[in-house]
Coordinates of C-alpha atoms and ligand atoms in Angstrom, one line a residue:
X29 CA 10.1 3.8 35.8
X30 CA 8.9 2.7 32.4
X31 CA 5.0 4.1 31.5
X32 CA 4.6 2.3 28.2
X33 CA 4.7 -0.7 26.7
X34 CA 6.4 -3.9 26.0
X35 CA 5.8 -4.5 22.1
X36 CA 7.1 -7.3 20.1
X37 CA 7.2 -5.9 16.6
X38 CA 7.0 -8.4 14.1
X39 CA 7.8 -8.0 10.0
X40 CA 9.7 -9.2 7.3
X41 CA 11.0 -6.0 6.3
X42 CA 13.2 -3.5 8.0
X43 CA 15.3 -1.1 6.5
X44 CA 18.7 -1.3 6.3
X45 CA 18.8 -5.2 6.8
X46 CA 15.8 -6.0 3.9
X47 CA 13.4 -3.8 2.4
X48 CA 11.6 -3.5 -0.8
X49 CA 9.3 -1.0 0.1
X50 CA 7.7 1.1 3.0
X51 CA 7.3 -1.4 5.3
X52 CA 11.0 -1.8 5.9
X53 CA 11.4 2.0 6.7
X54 CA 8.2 1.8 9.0
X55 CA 9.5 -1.3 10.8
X56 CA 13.0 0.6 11.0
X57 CA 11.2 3.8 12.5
X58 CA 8.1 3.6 14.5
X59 CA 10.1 1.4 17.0
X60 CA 12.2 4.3 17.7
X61 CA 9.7 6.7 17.9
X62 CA 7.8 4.6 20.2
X63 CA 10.9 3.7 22.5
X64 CA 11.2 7.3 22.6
X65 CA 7.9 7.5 24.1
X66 CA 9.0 5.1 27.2
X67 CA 7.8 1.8 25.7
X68 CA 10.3 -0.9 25.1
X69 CA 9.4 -2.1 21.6
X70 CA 11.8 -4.6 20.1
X71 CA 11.6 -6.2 16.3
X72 CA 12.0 -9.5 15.3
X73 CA 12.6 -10.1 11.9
X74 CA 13.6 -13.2 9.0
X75 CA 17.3 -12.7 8.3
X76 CA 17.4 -13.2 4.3
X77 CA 20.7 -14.6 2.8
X78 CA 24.2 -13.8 3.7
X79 CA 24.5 -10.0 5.5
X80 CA 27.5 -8.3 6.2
X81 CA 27.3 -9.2 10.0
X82 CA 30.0 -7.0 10.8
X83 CA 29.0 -3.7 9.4
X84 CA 25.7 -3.9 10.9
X85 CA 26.9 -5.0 13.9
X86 CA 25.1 -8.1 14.4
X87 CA 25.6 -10.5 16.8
X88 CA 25.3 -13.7 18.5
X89 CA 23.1 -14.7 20.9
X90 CA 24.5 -17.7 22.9
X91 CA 21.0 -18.4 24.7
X92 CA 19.2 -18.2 21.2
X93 CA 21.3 -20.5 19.1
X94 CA 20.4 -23.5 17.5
X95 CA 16.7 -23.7 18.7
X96 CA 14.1 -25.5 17.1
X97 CA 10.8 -25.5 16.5
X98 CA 8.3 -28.4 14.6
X99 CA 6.6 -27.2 11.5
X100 CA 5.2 -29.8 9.1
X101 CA 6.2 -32.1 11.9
X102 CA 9.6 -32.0 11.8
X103 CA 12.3 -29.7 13.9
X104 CA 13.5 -27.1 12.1
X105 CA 16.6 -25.2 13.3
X106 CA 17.2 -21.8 13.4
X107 CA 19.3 -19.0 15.5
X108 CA 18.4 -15.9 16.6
X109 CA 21.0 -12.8 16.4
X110 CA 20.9 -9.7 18.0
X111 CA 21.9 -5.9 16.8
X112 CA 20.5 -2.4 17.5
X113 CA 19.0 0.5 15.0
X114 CA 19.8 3.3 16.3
X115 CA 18.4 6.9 15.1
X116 CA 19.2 10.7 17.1
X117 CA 18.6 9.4 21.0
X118 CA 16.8 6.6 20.1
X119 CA 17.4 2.8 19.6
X120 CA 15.4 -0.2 19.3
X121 CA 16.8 -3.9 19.4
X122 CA 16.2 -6.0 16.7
X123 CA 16.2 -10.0 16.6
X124 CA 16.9 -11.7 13.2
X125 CA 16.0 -14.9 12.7
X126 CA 18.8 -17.2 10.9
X127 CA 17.7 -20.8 9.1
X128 CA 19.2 -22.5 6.6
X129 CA 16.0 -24.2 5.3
X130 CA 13.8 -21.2 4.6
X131 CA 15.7 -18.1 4.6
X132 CA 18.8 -18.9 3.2
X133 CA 18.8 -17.1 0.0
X134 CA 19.0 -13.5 -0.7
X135 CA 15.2 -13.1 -1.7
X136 CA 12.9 -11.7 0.6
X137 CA 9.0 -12.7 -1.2
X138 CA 10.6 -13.9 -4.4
X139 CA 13.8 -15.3 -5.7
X140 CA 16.1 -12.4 -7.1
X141 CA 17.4 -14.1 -10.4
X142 CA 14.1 -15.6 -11.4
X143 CA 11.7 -13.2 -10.2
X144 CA 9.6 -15.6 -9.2
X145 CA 8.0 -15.9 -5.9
X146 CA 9.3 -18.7 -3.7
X147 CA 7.2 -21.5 -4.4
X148 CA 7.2 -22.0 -0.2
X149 CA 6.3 -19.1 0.9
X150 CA 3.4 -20.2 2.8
X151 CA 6.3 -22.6 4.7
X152 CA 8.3 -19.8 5.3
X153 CA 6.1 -17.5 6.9
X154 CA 4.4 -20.0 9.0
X155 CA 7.9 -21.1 10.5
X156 CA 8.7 -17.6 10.9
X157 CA 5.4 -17.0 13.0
X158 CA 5.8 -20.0 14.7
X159 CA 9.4 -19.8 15.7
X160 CA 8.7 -16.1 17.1
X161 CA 5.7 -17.7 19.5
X162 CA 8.4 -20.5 20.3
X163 CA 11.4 -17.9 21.6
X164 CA 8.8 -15.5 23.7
X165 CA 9.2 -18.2 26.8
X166 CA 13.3 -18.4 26.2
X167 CA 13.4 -14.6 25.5
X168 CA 13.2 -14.1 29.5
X169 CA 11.2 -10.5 28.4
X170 CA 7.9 -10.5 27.5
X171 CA 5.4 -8.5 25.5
X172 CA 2.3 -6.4 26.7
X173 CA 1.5 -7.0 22.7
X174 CA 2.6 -8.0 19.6
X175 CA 2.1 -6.3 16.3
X176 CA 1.8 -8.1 13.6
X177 CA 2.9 -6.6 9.6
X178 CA 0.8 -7.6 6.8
X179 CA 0.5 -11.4 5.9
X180 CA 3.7 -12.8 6.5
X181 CA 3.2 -12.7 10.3
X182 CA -0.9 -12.5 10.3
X183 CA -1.0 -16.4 11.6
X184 CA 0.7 -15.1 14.8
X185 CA -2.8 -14.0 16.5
X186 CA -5.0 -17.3 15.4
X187 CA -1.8 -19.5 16.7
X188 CA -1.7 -18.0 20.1
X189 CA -5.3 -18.2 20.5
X190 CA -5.8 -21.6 19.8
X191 CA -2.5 -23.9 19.6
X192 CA -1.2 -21.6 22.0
X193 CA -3.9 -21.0 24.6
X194 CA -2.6 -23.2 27.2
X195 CA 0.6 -22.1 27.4
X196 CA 0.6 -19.8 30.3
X197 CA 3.6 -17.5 29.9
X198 CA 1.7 -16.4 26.1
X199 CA -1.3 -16.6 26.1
X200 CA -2.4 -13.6 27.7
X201 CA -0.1 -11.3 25.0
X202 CA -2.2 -8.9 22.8
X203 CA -2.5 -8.6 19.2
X204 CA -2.5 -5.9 17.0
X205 CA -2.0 -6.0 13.0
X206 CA -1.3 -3.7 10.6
X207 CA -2.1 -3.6 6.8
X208 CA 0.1 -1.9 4.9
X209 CA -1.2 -3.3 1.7
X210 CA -4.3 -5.4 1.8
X211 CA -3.8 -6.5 -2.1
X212 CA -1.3 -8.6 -0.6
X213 CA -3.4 -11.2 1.1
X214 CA -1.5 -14.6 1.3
X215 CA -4.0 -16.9 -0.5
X216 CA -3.0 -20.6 -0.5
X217 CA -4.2 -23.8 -1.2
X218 CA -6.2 -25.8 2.0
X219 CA -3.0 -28.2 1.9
X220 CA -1.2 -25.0 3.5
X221 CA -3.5 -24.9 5.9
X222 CA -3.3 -28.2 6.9
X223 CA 0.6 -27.9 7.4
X224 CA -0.5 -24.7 10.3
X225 CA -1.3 -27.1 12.9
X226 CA -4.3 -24.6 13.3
X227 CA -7.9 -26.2 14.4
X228 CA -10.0 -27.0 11.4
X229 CA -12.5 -24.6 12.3
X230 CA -9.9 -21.4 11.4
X231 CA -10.4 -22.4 7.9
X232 CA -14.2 -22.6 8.0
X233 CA -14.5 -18.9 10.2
X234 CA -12.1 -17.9 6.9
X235 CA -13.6 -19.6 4.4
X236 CA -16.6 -17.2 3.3
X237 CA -15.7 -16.0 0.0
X238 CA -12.3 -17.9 -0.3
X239 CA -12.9 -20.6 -2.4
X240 CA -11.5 -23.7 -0.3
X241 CA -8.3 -21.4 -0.2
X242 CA -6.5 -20.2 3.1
X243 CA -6.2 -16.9 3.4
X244 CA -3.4 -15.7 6.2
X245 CA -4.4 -12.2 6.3
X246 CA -8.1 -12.6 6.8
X247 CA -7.4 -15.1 9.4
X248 CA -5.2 -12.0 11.1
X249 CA -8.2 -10.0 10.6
X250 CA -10.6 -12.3 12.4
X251 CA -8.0 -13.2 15.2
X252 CA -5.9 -9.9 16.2
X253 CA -7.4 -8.0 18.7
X254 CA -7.0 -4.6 17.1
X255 CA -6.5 -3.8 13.1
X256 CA -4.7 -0.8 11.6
X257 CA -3.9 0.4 8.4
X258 CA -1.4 3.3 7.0
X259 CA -3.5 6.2 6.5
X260 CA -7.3 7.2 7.7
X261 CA -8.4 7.4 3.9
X262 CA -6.7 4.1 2.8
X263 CA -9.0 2.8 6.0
X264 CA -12.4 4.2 4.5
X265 CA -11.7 2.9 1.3
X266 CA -11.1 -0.4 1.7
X267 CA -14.2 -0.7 4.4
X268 CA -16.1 0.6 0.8
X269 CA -14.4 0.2 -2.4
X270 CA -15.0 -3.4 -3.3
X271 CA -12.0 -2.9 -6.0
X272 CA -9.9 -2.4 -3.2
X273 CA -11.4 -4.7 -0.5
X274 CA -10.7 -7.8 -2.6
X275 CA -13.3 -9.9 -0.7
X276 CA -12.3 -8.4 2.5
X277 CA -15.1 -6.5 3.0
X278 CA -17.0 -8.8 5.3
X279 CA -14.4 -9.0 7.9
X280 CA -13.5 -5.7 8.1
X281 CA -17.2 -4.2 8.6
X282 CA -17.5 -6.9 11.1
X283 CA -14.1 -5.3 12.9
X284 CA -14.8 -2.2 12.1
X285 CA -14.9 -0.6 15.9
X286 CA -11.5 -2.6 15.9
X287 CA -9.9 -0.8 12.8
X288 CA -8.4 2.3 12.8
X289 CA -6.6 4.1 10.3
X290 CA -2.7 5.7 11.6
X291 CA -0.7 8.2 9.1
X292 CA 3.0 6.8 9.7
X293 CA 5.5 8.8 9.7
X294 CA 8.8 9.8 8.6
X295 CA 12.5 9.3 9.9
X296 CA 14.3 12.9 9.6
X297 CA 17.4 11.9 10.1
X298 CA 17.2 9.8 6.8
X299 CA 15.0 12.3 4.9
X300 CA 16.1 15.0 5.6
X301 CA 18.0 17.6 2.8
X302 CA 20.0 19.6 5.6
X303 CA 21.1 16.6 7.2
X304 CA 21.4 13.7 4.4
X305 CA 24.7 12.4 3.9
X306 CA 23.6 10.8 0.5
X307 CA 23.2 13.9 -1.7
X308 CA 25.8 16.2 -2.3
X309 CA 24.8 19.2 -1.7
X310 CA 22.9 19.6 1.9
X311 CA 20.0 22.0 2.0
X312 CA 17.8 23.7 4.1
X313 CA 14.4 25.6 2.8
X314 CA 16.5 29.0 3.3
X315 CA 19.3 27.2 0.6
X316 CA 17.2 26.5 -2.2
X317 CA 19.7 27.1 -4.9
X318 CA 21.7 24.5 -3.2
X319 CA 18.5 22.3 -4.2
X320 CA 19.4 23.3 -7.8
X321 CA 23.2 22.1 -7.4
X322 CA 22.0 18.7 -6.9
X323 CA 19.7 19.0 -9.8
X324 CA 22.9 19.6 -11.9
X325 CA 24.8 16.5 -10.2
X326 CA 21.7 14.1 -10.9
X327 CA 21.9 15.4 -14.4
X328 CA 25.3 15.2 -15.3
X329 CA 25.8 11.8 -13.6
X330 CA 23.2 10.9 -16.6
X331 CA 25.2 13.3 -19.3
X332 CA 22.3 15.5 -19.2
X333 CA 22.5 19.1 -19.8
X334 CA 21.6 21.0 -16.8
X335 CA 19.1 24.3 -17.2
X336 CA 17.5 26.2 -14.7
X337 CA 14.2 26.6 -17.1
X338 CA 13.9 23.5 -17.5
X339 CA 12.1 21.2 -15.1
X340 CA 12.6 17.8 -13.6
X341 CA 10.3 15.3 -12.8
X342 CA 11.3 12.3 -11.1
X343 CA 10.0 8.9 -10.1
X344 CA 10.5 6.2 -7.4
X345 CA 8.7 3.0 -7.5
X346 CA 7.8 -0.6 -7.6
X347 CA 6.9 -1.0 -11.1
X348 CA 3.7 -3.1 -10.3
X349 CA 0.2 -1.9 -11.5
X350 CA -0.6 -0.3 -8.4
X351 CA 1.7 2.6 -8.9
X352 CA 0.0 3.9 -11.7
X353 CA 2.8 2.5 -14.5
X354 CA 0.6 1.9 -17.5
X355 CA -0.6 5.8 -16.9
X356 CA 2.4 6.9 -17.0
X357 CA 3.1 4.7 -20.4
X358 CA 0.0 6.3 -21.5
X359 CA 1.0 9.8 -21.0
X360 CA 4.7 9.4 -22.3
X361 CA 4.2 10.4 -25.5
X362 CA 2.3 13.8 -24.7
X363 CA 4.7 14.2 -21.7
X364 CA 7.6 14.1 -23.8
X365 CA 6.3 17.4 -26.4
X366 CA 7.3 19.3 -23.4
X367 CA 10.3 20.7 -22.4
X368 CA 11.4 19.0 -19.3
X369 CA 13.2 15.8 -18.3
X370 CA 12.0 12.7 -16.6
X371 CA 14.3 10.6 -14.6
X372 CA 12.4 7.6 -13.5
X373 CA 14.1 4.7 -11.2
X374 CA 12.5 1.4 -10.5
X375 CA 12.4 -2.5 -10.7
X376 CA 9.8 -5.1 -10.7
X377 CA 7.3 -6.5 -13.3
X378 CA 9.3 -7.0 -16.6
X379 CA 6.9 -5.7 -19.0
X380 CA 7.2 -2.3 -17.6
X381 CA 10.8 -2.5 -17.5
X382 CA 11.1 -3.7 -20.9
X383 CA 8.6 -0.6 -22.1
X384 CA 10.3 2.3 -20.1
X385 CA 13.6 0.8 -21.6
X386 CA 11.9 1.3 -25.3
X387 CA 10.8 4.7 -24.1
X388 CA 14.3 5.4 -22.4
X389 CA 16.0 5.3 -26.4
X390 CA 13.0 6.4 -28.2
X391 CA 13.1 9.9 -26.2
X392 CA 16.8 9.6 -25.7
X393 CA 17.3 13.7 -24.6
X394 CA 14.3 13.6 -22.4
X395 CA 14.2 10.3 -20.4
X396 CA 16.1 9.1 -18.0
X397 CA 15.5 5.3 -16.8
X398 CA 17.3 3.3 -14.3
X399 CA 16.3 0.0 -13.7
X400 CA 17.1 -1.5 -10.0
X401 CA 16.9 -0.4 -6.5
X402 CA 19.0 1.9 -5.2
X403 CA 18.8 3.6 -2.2
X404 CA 21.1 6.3 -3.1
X405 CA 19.8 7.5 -6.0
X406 CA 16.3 7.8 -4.7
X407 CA 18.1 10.0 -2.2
X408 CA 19.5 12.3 -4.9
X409 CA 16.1 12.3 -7.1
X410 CA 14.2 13.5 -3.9
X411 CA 17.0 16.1 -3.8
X412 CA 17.6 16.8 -6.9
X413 CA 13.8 16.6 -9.1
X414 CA 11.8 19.6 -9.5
X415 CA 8.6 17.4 -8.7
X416 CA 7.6 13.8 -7.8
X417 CA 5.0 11.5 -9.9
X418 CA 3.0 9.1 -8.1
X419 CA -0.1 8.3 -10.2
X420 CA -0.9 5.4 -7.9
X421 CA -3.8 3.2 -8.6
X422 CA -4.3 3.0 -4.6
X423 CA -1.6 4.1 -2.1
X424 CA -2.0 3.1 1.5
X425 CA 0.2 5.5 2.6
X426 CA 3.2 6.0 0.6
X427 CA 6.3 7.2 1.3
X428 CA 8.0 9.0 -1.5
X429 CA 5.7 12.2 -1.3
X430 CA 6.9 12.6 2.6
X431 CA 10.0 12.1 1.4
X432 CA 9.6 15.0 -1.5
X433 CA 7.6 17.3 0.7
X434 CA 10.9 17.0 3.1
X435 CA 13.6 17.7 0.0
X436 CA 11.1 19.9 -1.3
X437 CA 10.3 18.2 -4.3
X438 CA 7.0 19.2 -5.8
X439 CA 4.5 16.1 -5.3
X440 CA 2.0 15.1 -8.4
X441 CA -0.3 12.5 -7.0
X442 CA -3.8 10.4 -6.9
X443 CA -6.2 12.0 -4.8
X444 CA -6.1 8.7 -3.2
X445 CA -5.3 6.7 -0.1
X446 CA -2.5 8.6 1.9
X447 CA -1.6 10.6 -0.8
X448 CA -5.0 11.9 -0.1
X449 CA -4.2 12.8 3.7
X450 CA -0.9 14.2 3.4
X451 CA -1.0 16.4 0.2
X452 CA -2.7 19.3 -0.2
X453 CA -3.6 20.5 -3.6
X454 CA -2.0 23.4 -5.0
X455 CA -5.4 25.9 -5.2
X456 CA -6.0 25.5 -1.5
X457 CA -3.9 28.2 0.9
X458 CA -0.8 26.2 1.7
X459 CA -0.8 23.7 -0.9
X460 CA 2.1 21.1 -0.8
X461 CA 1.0 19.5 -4.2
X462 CA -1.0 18.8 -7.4
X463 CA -3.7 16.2 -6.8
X464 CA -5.9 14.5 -10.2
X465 CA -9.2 12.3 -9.0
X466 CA -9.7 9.7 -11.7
X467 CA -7.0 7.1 -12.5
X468 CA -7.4 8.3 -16.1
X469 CA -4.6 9.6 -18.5
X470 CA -5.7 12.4 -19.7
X471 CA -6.5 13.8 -16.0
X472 CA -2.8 13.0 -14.8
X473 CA -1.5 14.7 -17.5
X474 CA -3.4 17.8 -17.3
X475 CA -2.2 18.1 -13.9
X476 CA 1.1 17.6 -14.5
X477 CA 0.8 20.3 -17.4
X478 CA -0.9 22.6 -14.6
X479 CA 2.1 22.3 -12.2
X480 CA 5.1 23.0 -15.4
X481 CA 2.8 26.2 -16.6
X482 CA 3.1 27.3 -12.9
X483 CA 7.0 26.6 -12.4
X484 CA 7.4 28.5 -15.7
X485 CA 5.4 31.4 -15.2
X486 CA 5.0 32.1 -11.4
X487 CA 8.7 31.0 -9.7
X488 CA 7.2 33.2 -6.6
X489 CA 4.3 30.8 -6.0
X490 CA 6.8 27.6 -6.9
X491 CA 9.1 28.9 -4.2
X492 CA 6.7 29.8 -1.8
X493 CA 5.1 26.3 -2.5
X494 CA 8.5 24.7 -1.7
X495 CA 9.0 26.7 1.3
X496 CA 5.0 25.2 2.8
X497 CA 6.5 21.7 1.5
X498 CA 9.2 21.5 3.1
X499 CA 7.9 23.1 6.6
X500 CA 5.5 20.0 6.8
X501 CA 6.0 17.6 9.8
X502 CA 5.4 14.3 9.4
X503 CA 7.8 12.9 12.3
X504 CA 6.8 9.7 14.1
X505 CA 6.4 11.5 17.2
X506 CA 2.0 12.1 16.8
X507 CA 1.5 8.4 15.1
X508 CA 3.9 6.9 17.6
X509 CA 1.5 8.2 20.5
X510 CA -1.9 7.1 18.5
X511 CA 0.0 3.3 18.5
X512 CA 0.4 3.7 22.2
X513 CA -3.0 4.7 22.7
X514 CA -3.9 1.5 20.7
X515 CA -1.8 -1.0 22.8
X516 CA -3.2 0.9 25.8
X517 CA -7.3 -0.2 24.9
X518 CA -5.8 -3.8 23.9
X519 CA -3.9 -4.0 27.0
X520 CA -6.0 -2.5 29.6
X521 CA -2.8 -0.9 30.6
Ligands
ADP30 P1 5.5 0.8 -1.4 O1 5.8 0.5 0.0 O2 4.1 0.5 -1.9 O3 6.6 0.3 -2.4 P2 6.0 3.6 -0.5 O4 6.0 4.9 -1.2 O5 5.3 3.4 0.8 O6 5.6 2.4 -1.6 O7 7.5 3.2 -0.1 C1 8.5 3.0 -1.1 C2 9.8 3.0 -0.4 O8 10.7 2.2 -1.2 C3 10.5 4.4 -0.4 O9 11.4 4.4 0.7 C4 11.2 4.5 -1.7 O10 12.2 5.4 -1.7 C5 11.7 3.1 -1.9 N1 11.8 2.6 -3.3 C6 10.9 2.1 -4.1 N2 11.4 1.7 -5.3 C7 12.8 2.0 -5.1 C8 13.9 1.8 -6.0 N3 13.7 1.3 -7.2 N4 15.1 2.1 -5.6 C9 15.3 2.6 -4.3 N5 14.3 2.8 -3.5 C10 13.0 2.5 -3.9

């Protein structure tokens, strides 16, 4: 017999149908691990633009087609389709919502060609969250609880609660969210509110602080029965730092013995150098020259020259303000008098792309710059750099130093957030990493200076250091069980 739970997971990422960042790979993995653990978690999720239905085996649902549900008083259609992500003896089903209206297009938060965010958003989240209460009664399963991502589905608590209450077959679910980025709030105008269908007094519990605006994410903060977030450090500091809080504060001191703080994880069948499929050399810790094979591949794929002496660093990012980009402008120039290389991948704001593109031909022999999201060369940058920058402003979790402890990859980071919690600095026994305090340029660059004078002069401790890096576990097994022990205090189960 089943021991766990029944958890509807809702997001509108996962990894491989939509992603932009770490949510998609969370809301592809911690199912798993938690179906692995006895529960039966499925995802639902919005189904962005035209996928290619066959490859990732999606299907119908003949019970779930052509449903409707009324938002801004109207019916809007909409399917749902079924498929399965499946990982080393675990699966977890996965419902993607189809409508023509809202979730047509390709974009997930903003329209690829403009870079603009969709000037609906607010509509297409709230028909999302709606649509998901609508299908629990035709679903013919239901939920112990249902976890909520982030804003995009933080109306789902206030709307059972209150629109929902007297619908018996819901309105005993649970609600838990999760913020995996609370700068991302969901502010709108009242008039969005006043397309929810939510009771007027919502807004005024919300308003404090808001400014006449509606704010989805607080309202999933005052209405979910339990908060997380991605990492116990990222929790403390944004119940403290009002930089970080961004008028949140109130509400989470008031849910404070409500909010907990939950490291996630990492998929090792994805990240993983002795088993990745991506890079083309496969390594384990025991193989590292085979590391230093896919350092040449990276290099000459870029008509770089290839030497063992010299070191490179690599970057993976959203090029948004919170990942430390104008640091890294700032520290270009002095970065660039040494001798190493610097391969640096990303998209988003266009200022940064447009400077790292000036940088790219100004230090032509030194810089590599590729603009766009591409799964498969992040793959062969974790494999195939000497370290990994992440000079992040704040960093809830963040993935790509897992990922680089995994390949090996030497991690420069913010003492920060969860960078804080999962590296450990280089001078401590066992040190995975290089860690600088203040978001300041000169710091970050000293300690990227630090960790070249060490791969130059002391290969013994770089090796060992690789070695401690990449014997780190950060599976979903131990997170997965402090989620269950989560839905067990919501659920009295
Ligand atoms: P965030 O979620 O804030 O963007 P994380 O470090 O938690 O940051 O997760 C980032 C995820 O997105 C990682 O899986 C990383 O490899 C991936 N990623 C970020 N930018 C790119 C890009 N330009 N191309 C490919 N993958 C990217």
């Amino acid at each position: 017999m089943k021991k766990g739970y029944n958890v509807l997971f809702v997001t509108s990422e996962v990894f491989p149908y939509s992603k932009t960042g770490g949510l998609a790979d969370v809301s592809n993995s911690l199912p798993r691990a938690l179906n692995a653990l006895d529960n039966e978690v499925r995802i639902i999720t919005p189904k962005y633009g035209p996928l290619d239905e066959r490859k990732l085996q999606i299907h119908e649902i003949k019970r779930l087609k052509d449903l409707r549900v009324t938002v801004l008083g109207k019916p809007t259609k909409f399917s749902i389709k079924s498929s399965f992500i499946h990982g080393k003896n675990t699966k977890a089903q996965i419902y993607l919502l189809e409508n023509n209206e809202y979730f047509k297009n390709k974009g997930i938060y903003y329209n690829p060609r403009t870079k603009k965010d969709f000037s609906n958003n607010d509509e297409r989240f709230l028909f999302f969250s709606k649509a998901v209460l609508e299908i629990l009664e035709i679903l013919q399963w239901k939920p112990d609880v249902i976890h909520c991502n982030d804003w995009q589905t933080a109306l789902i608590p206030a709307l059972l609660k209150t629109v929902y209450k007297d619908n018996a077959h819901i309105n005993d679910i649970k609600t838990v969210i999760t913020i995996h980025n609370l700068a991302a709030q969901g502010i709108f105008p009242k008039s969005t509110f006043k397309k929810t269908g939510l009771p007027e007094q919502v807004f005024e519990e919300q308003s404090e602080g808001q400014n006449n605006k509606f704010n989805f994410l607080k309202t999933g903060l005052l209405y979910s029965d339990k908060i997380t977030t991605v990492s116990p450090r990222y929790a403390q500091e944004i119940i403290c730092d009002k930089e970080l809080n961004k008028g949140l504060e109130d509400v989470l001191k008031k849910r404070k013995k409500d909010f907990v703080g939950i490291i996630s994880g990492i998929d090792y069948l994805t990240w993983n150098p002795s088993v990745d499929k991506i890079i083309p050399y496969r390594y384990t810790y025991q193989e590292i020259p085979l590391k230093y094979e896919n350092k040449r591949e990276l290099l000459n794929r870029f008509k770089f020259e290839y030497n063992e002496d010299v070191p490179l660093l690599g970057m993976i990012t959203r090029l948004v303000e919170q990942k430390g980009i104008n640091l890294l402008e700032k520290i270009l120039p002095g970065l660039m008098k040494e001798n190493l290389n610097l391969i640096i991948l990303g998209i988003g704001e266009e200022k940064y792309q447009k400077s790292l593109l000036a940088a790219r031909k100004k230090y032509a022999d030194k810089l590599i710059v590729h603009i766009g999201f591409d799964e498969e060369l992040a793959h062969h940058i974790e494999a195939g750099a000497d370290m990994l920058l992440m000079p992040s402003k704040y960093e809830p979790c963040g993935y790509n130093q897992l990922y680089s402890l995994s390949y090996g990859t030497i991690p420069i980071v913010r003492n920060i957030g969860g960078l804080s919690d999962t590296i450990i600095n280089y001078n401590k026994p066992d040190g995975t990493g290089f860690k600088f305090d203040k978001y300041d340029a000169k710091e970050f660059l000293k300690i990227i200076k630090t960790a070249l004078n060490i791969y130059r002069t002391d290969k013994q401790k770089w090796h060992n250091m690789i070695r401690t890096c990449m014997a780190q576990d950060f599976s979903w097994k131990a997170s997965a069980k402090k989620y269950m022990e989560l839905y067990s205090s919501v659920s009295g189960k």
